[in-house]
């Protein structure tokens, strides 16, 4: 640099002092801003996904509430089908988000739906929403593709209960995810910003913003919902079920940064992302602007420096020329040519001084030397001034640059702050609108509710808000009820009940529902109300509060008291009747058990043909007598309403063939032809009570065989009406028998009434068969009738309604054949029976099979025997002295409580009315057989509990 000119040196130093710091500043700024930009974008995306997680929760809750409110309406709780259907379609039309609304019965069948294609689904009892409804829970499914619309849907279900708390089915609402996707796509800016929802497997359950780009690139065709998974790198870096940030490579190969948020309890994860190049684009743009600014500043400073150096150089060059004149000792030429122009003040003085100095050179050399020294010092001073000027200039430029940089950063921060303020303002406005609408809906529902509603402070018991219906029921105004103690209007006899309920609510949070209690009206009368009290959880509002709903049931209570009084009288009479029938059943069946048992045992021995014939006649007569007794008991049970029909799947054609086979032998003995014809359209597998159907058919076909001397008997089965869930069948039994006169038809189907009631009548019977059949058919939602002509024949017909059954649920028909039992040794049986004959019969039958029998006379002896040794099976009579079968069984079960083995106990009793079997099972017994004991039934019971084949 020593040989370079002043102007060149200035340019080199200017470049170094401007370019190098600028490059360092830009490098530091770029690195810092990249980190800041990524962090700011990640925070922003994180805030957005967290906000969307809350919006999704609110969205799901609002949809679930819509379905729940529908299931709570009177139309569904009362199962008013027309109003239910109207309500479904009105809700469908009112809310475009619904794809469909369906009502599913408590049996798991679609009863009605707004599906455009109709209901085309089988039973849904195995579906999770049905299982949840059985447990009394609401259900929200994952995103699925709707079968009807082909669109992504979320299923919401809510159980339906009637006013008595019985489960009646559920409402299933299929909601389109359009609104859910709108939550993700609103308020997003930029070209590559996107957000979507994925399940536990990383599969998209909402449509991304970039779906069109994905289709154009051929990554997927059509919708991406439930079809497209996240890229492999995203599946690795994103931890499902957690919340955090991650980076990954997108489908297009670009690097993306994003945040993810788990939705608790749903198995979903919200993912928001933005391409890294979009994040860094503003930084690269600012760096480019800084570089351009640096170049511009450099280009501006170089000419300015040249101008300054030229101004410095011109007087210096003049001084150099004057110095050369002095060096050449041309003193007379010094100062003549002064054309240096405008110069710096100090340089001008220097020139004047140089001239004066040259003037004095001639006088003395010593003065010249002195002046030269002064000149050198001045030159040094000028250089110092020049250096200070350069430093000042550089400092000024650096301050100007820093100030511009700060102003830009402040502007960027202000812009971002304004954007955030706008975003937060928009979100707050939206939330305020939602809260306002919810509050308006609640206020309307609260005030117009048909039930009385009150809000009560849980700790003080003060009422702080009621609706008009509550004030009307209590008989006071809202103002009078405000701050009134809840206990002050309660009947004194119900105060303790109120305190107990409040304790359950405050201490345990238990909802108290369907509480019947009394309140004091201002006129002094008592008001009966049905009350439901539930805890009301509101955060940030002081003491806990309770919601109380009341319904005036005073009139119902009065009517109920009258009904209860009448029912108590009727039940007392009915109980006396039932007890009489039970005692009669027991007293008749016990000796009949001895007759039939001993007859069966005798028939097992070697007998003469004539003796066997006599005993067979005795058994047939006894069975006929037992059938008469069963008819009387059956009619008594039907008349008292103590008979229930089973609803079990069975095969219709097998049942019909069993009935025909039962009377086939008797018909052939009389030379009659029997024909069975069944409509082919009737499904073979139906649901109903096959036993009662067989009983009615046996009565009609048995009568046809009894009253027909020659000709034929034809049994036809037709289908009258087939609906989606039921089939109505018509059974017709036609014979060519004696027929019935027109004036005697009115005697049919009446109890203890027969067409021929003379003492010389040819055919026997109790006259209850057709009366029982008529009652059973009425219970089966059918009708029974007859068409007959004397000496020509009769045509009996009846209808019955059955359900549909699936083949896989139909149990195999058990043929009425004797089961061969193997003889097992070392099996010990305890027999508790007070009747000597019954005890002997059972002892003989069981010993014939090789069992060891310990027989006792009462329950007390049974317990003593049980304490001494162990048994494989216990037969326990019910009606015994000292200790009956129920008490004995309870004591035996207590003794087995701490053991790992439970001995099977079989009830063996002459009580055969409805409820006797259930009473035995509730007492701890395992099974039940009635007297008279049938050998086949006895064999089946032992096969079941002893594993005998």
XYZ file of N, CA and C in Angstrom, residues 163-165 500-502 504-505 509-517 529-535 547-551:
87
model
N -90.345 -43.285 30.426
C -90.457 -42.541 31.677
C -90.341 -43.441 32.906
N -90.369 -44.752 32.691
C -90.167 -45.667 33.831
C -88.727 -46.140 33.913
N -87.862 -45.649 33.009
C -86.447 -46.023 33.066
C -86.116 -47.277 32.282
N -81.000 -36.740 53.565
C -80.240 -37.893 53.061
C -79.889 -37.714 51.588
N -80.827 -37.205 50.805
C -80.556 -36.993 49.376
C -79.493 -35.927 49.164
N -79.562 -34.834 49.945
C -78.548 -33.785 49.823
C -77.172 -34.306 50.216
N -76.163 -37.417 49.791
C -75.700 -38.219 48.653
C -75.143 -37.343 47.543
N -75.796 -36.191 47.338
C -75.349 -35.281 46.281
C -74.044 -34.594 46.653
N -71.840 -37.140 45.010
C -72.151 -36.737 43.633
C -73.138 -37.661 42.951
N -73.997 -38.369 43.751
C -74.943 -39.337 43.187
C -76.223 -38.613 42.793
N -76.729 -38.869 41.584
C -77.974 -38.268 41.106
C -79.149 -38.985 41.773
N -80.066 -38.226 42.369
C -81.250 -38.790 43.013
C -82.439 -38.565 42.079
N -82.969 -39.638 41.517
C -84.041 -39.505 40.537
C -85.274 -40.277 40.975
N -86.438 -39.853 40.408
C -87.728 -40.506 40.667
C -88.023 -40.619 42.168
N -87.803 -39.510 42.885
C -88.114 -39.465 44.328
C -89.527 -38.892 44.483
N -90.405 -39.660 45.094
C -91.754 -39.177 45.364
C -91.794 -38.588 46.772
N -92.166 -37.317 46.877
C -92.169 -36.658 48.179
C -93.245 -35.571 48.200
N -95.036 -34.744 44.544
C -94.239 -34.463 43.346
C -93.205 -35.562 43.137
N -92.918 -35.795 41.873
C -91.796 -36.681 41.505
C -90.581 -35.795 41.273
N -89.524 -36.006 42.059
C -88.375 -35.092 42.087
C -87.121 -35.812 41.602
N -86.342 -35.094 40.777
C -85.006 -35.553 40.376
C -84.013 -34.452 40.708
N -82.970 -34.779 41.462
C -81.953 -33.801 41.873
C -80.604 -34.285 41.380
N -79.872 -33.390 40.698
C -78.561 -33.753 40.155
C -77.565 -32.639 40.451
N -76.287 -32.978 40.687
C -75.260 -31.945 40.911
C -75.030 -31.145 39.640
N -79.359 -29.035 40.491
C -80.487 -28.829 39.591
C -81.618 -29.737 40.057
N -82.772 -29.135 40.330
C -83.922 -29.889 40.847
C -85.051 -29.806 39.818
N -85.569 -30.974 39.368
C -86.686 -31.030 38.428
C -87.852 -31.732 39.120
N -89.040 -31.113 39.078
C -90.199 -31.644 39.792
C -91.373 -31.769 38.830
N -92.227 -32.763 39.109
C -93.458 -32.983 38.343
C -94.587 -33.228 39.333
